[in-house]
């Protein structure tokens, strides 16, 4: 725990963070897990640092007349704050702030609450508790004697479509990341799911001759979906001669205390990931905290904005994402409405396109005709304010995706479970350079046909690894117990009860489907 009270002329800043600093300097502290801090140094401005530093992190500058907070480009290191009179409470744990608040009745932010019901997370700037804010991703917050200002350092990048440059630049960035991992000479764990992303990360570990252990989180009993992942994991391990560690996680072993911890940590990012929380705990017990855990999270949201499966519906979703005026997109929306019995429309203006990306429906970039006007206006105003410094529509789209989906459950469960177990976790795809390279060079036409074409190209062209050639049908999984219901644990009611507990006279909560 790090705690400090900073007295300014008109503000008292109460700063409480759940961990010790990663690095301490004269007037600055770095928290989290930055990867290339020594390579960059702290002589640059906070804005420049944000656009170069890899990993999830928070930089705190404390001076006599001000305090400055800078976070990573994806907002992976979550920062909450609350202003009560002349007191400003700041923490990476919202519960810490709520406990410190004096004589206050909490009120609900209705729009954020409805967004949470619909998407399982709140936006990049707020929670569903009125006044409990978040530091937006890619931001610098300065609290001085007389002012409280937040600016975004997210860069305005224009598009020059070139899939070759796109592949080469991402390959260069990943080479740099893994060269840094090699220099660290720390025990390395790869969370290996058997997908293309983790197969690519594995190739870099082999390329640099980095000793590592591939770990597969295996639920017991396992679902049919999880069984296919296990087959791929075992097939790759067999083909490359790897010693795979299958970490077995039994759902019945979850204690009430562990359940309550997950609900507490993931409240604003409603994700009951037993795999990550139990898995991180087991990694800590087996390998200790003096190790680096590599996770392929963020690849989908950065490279493809989500719909990357090789299915017909995902093909429709990608067309809707990039070519909304085509017959295929119109047919896709019609099929979506028939399937969901809900009314949607394709965005017409650029403003609507950004709202539709922010408020997507199951990875489908459409306008939901059943939400209220104040809900849409809230999103419009937020997007407009946060992207006002950007002129490129492609930069705006990426930042909007970061302010919404990338702020959500999947990313935060990785960071939160790692912090809880004192593990250093690296997400190699979640770097400023990969984000900006994708804005600049992405080929949307190719993306429609070959989702996340970058991953496959690097695998095949740089490492001669052909993912689709894996012979998974020949893999023996007779030792595994299969249970169809494993993946469908109903926990929404527990999150709803927790949310309801903050507000008096709260009516029963009904989730938006």
GROMACS .gro file of C-alpha atoms in nm, residues 142-315:
model
  174
  142UNK     CA    1  -0.309   1.789  -1.321
  143UNK     CA    2  -0.429   1.912  -0.984
  144UNK     CA    3  -0.273   2.246  -0.896
  145UNK     CA    4  -0.343   2.503  -0.628
  146UNK     CA    5  -0.633   2.652  -0.824
  147UNK     CA    6  -0.726   2.409  -1.101
  148UNK     CA    7  -0.821   2.054  -1.187
  149UNK     CA    8  -0.758   1.968  -1.552
  150UNK     CA    9  -0.741   1.649  -1.757
  151UNK     CA   10  -0.603   1.627  -2.111
  152UNK     CA   11  -0.565   1.336  -2.352
  153UNK     CA   12  -0.227   1.263  -2.506
  154UNK     CA   13  -0.374   1.023  -2.766
  155UNK     CA   14  -0.213   1.104  -3.103
  156UNK     CA   15  -0.390   1.220  -3.419
  157UNK     CA   16  -0.282   0.961  -3.679
  158UNK     CA   17  -0.394   0.963  -4.044
  159UNK     CA   18  -0.456   0.647  -4.247
  160UNK     CA   19  -0.219   0.530  -4.522
  161UNK     CA   20  -0.340   0.176  -4.586
  162UNK     CA   21  -0.051  -0.067  -4.629
  163UNK     CA   22  -0.083  -0.421  -4.497
  164UNK     CA   23   0.288  -0.495  -4.552
  165UNK     CA   24   0.398  -0.197  -4.342
  166UNK     CA   25   0.131  -0.290  -4.087
  167UNK     CA   26   0.272  -0.640  -4.046
  168UNK     CA   27   0.636  -0.530  -4.044
  169UNK     CA   28   0.587  -0.255  -3.785
  170UNK     CA   29   0.394  -0.480  -3.547
  171UNK     CA   30   0.657  -0.750  -3.589
  172UNK     CA   31   0.927  -0.492  -3.501
  173UNK     CA   32   0.739  -0.386  -3.189
  174UNK     CA   33   0.694  -0.744  -3.072
  175UNK     CA   34   1.062  -0.815  -3.135
  176UNK     CA   35   1.145  -0.516  -2.916
  177UNK     CA   36   0.910  -0.631  -2.639
  178UNK     CA   37   1.055  -0.981  -2.625
  179UNK     CA   38   1.412  -0.854  -2.640
  180UNK     CA   39   1.330  -0.660  -2.322
  181UNK     CA   40   1.181  -0.973  -2.164
  182UNK     CA   41   1.503  -1.160  -2.246
  183UNK     CA   42   1.716  -0.886  -2.085
  184UNK     CA   43   1.509  -0.908  -1.767
  185UNK     CA   44   1.632  -1.265  -1.712
  186UNK     CA   45   1.323  -1.340  -1.506
  187UNK     CA   46   1.125  -1.662  -1.491
  188UNK     CA   47   0.869  -1.639  -1.774
  189UNK     CA   48   0.519  -1.785  -1.786
  190UNK     CA   49   0.313  -1.782  -2.107
  191UNK     CA   50  -0.064  -1.807  -2.060
  192UNK     CA   51  -0.120  -2.040  -2.352
  193UNK     CA   52  -0.477  -2.072  -2.482
  194UNK     CA   53  -0.395  -2.245  -2.810
  195UNK     CA   54  -0.527  -1.953  -3.019
  196UNK     CA   55  -0.331  -1.771  -3.289
  197UNK     CA   56  -0.237  -1.485  -3.057
  198UNK     CA   57  -0.073  -1.704  -2.793
  199UNK     CA   58   0.088  -1.919  -3.065
  200UNK     CA   59   0.251  -1.603  -3.203
  201UNK     CA   60   0.378  -1.494  -2.861
  202UNK     CA   61   0.519  -1.843  -2.813
  203UNK     CA   62   0.718  -1.805  -3.136
  204UNK     CA   63   0.893  -1.493  -3.007
  205UNK     CA   64   0.990  -1.673  -2.688
  206UNK     CA   65   1.142  -1.953  -2.897
  207UNK     CA   66   1.311  -1.704  -3.132
  208UNK     CA   67   1.490  -1.530  -2.846
  209UNK     CA   68   1.566  -1.858  -2.666
  210UNK     CA   69   1.386  -1.734  -2.356
  211UNK     CA   70   1.328  -2.015  -2.105
  212UNK     CA   71   0.954  -2.026  -2.036
  213UNK     CA   72   0.669  -2.242  -1.917
  214UNK     CA   73   0.348  -2.254  -2.125
  215UNK     CA   74   0.052  -2.270  -1.886
  216UNK     CA   75  -0.301  -2.369  -1.986
  217UNK     CA   76  -0.585  -2.293  -1.745
  218UNK     CA   77  -0.804  -2.604  -1.761
  219UNK     CA   78  -1.145  -2.603  -1.597
  220UNK     CA   79  -1.252  -2.930  -1.440
  221UNK     CA   80  -1.500  -3.034  -1.567
  222UNK     CA   81  -1.436  -2.869  -1.905
  223UNK     CA   82  -1.683  -2.744  -2.169
  224UNK     CA   83  -1.677  -2.859  -2.531
  225UNK     CA   84  -1.545  -2.515  -2.625
  226UNK     CA   85  -1.264  -2.547  -2.372
  227UNK     CA   86  -1.194  -2.899  -2.497
  228UNK     CA   87  -1.115  -2.765  -2.845
  229UNK     CA   88  -0.870  -2.517  -2.690
  230UNK     CA   89  -0.706  -2.801  -2.498
  231UNK     CA   90  -0.667  -3.003  -2.818
  232UNK     CA   91  -0.489  -2.711  -2.988
  233UNK     CA   92  -0.267  -2.649  -2.686
  234UNK     CA   93  -0.162  -3.013  -2.674
  235UNK     CA   94  -0.113  -3.023  -3.052
  236UNK     CA   95   0.122  -2.723  -3.047
  237UNK     CA   96   0.311  -2.856  -2.745
  238UNK     CA   97   0.355  -3.191  -2.920
  239UNK     CA   98   0.466  -3.032  -3.248
  240UNK     CA   99   0.722  -2.803  -3.083
  241UNK     CA  100   0.833  -3.039  -2.808
  242UNK     CA  101   0.715  -2.815  -2.522
  243UNK     CA  102   0.661  -2.919  -2.162
  244UNK     CA  103   0.305  -2.794  -2.105
  245UNK     CA  104   0.172  -2.716  -1.757
  246UNK     CA  105  -0.202  -2.781  -1.749
  247UNK     CA  106  -0.321  -2.592  -1.443
  248UNK     CA  107  -0.645  -2.756  -1.334
  249UNK     CA  108  -0.909  -2.528  -1.184
  250UNK     CA  109  -1.203  -2.690  -1.010
  251UNK     CA  110  -1.514  -2.474  -0.991
  252UNK     CA  111  -1.631  -2.642  -0.671
  253UNK     CA  112  -1.315  -2.521  -0.493
  254UNK     CA  113  -1.424  -2.154  -0.510
  255UNK     CA  114  -1.469  -2.028  -0.155
  256UNK     CA  115  -1.721  -1.763  -0.053
  257UNK     CA  116  -1.431  -1.529   0.027
  258UNK     CA  117  -1.283  -1.575  -0.322
  259UNK     CA  118  -1.624  -1.519  -0.477
  260UNK     CA  119  -1.674  -1.196  -0.282
  261UNK     CA  120  -1.323  -1.077  -0.379
  262UNK     CA  121  -1.393  -1.124  -0.750
  263UNK     CA  122  -1.728  -0.942  -0.728
  264UNK     CA  123  -1.560  -0.659  -0.535
  265UNK     CA  124  -1.271  -0.625  -0.780
  266UNK     CA  125  -1.478  -0.661  -1.096
  267UNK     CA  126  -1.793  -0.468  -1.002
  268UNK     CA  127  -1.758  -0.195  -1.267
  269UNK     CA  128  -1.623  -0.451  -1.514
  270UNK     CA  129  -1.867  -0.734  -1.452
  271UNK     CA  130  -1.661  -1.042  -1.527
  272UNK     CA  131  -1.655  -1.349  -1.305
  273UNK     CA  132  -1.335  -1.499  -1.442
  274UNK     CA  133  -1.253  -1.783  -1.211
  275UNK     CA  134  -0.985  -1.887  -1.461
  276UNK     CA  135  -0.782  -1.569  -1.412
  277UNK     CA  136  -0.830  -1.524  -1.039
  278UNK     CA  137  -0.779  -1.889  -0.943
  279UNK     CA  138  -0.517  -1.933  -1.217
  280UNK     CA  139  -0.312  -1.633  -1.103
  281UNK     CA  140  -0.322  -1.759  -0.745
  282UNK     CA  141  -0.197  -2.103  -0.855
  283UNK     CA  142   0.083  -1.946  -1.063
  284UNK     CA  143   0.191  -1.748  -0.758
  285UNK     CA  144   0.192  -2.063  -0.544
  286UNK     CA  145   0.380  -2.274  -0.803
  287UNK     CA  146   0.623  -2.021  -0.950
  288UNK     CA  147   0.636  -1.735  -0.698
  289UNK     CA  148   0.599  -1.364  -0.765
  290UNK     CA  149   0.945  -1.324  -0.915
  291UNK     CA  150   0.825  -1.405  -1.266
  292UNK     CA  151   0.674  -1.237  -1.571
  293UNK     CA  152   0.337  -1.362  -1.696
  294UNK     CA  153   0.272  -1.304  -2.068
  295UNK     CA  154  -0.091  -1.266  -2.177
  296UNK     CA  155  -0.224  -1.218  -2.533
  297UNK     CA  156  -0.518  -1.002  -2.420
  298UNK     CA  157  -0.610  -0.690  -2.627
  299UNK     CA  158  -0.517  -0.832  -2.968
  300UNK     CA  159  -0.880  -0.865  -3.079
  301UNK     CA  160  -0.992  -0.521  -2.964
  302UNK     CA  161  -0.692  -0.339  -3.115
  303UNK     CA  162  -0.646  -0.525  -3.443
  304UNK     CA  163  -1.003  -0.610  -3.537
  305UNK     CA  164  -1.233  -0.419  -3.297
  306UNK     CA  165  -1.378  -0.754  -3.189
  307UNK     CA  166  -1.544  -0.977  -3.451
  308UNK     CA  167  -1.250  -1.197  -3.548
  309UNK     CA  168  -1.410  -1.543  -3.552
  310UNK     CA  169  -1.428  -1.737  -3.878
  311UNK     CA  170  -1.807  -1.755  -3.876
  312UNK     CA  171  -2.076  -1.622  -4.108
  313UNK     CA  172  -2.217  -1.383  -3.848
  314UNK     CA  173  -1.872  -1.243  -3.775
  315UNK     CA  174  -1.828  -1.187  -4.149
   0.00000   0.00000   0.00000
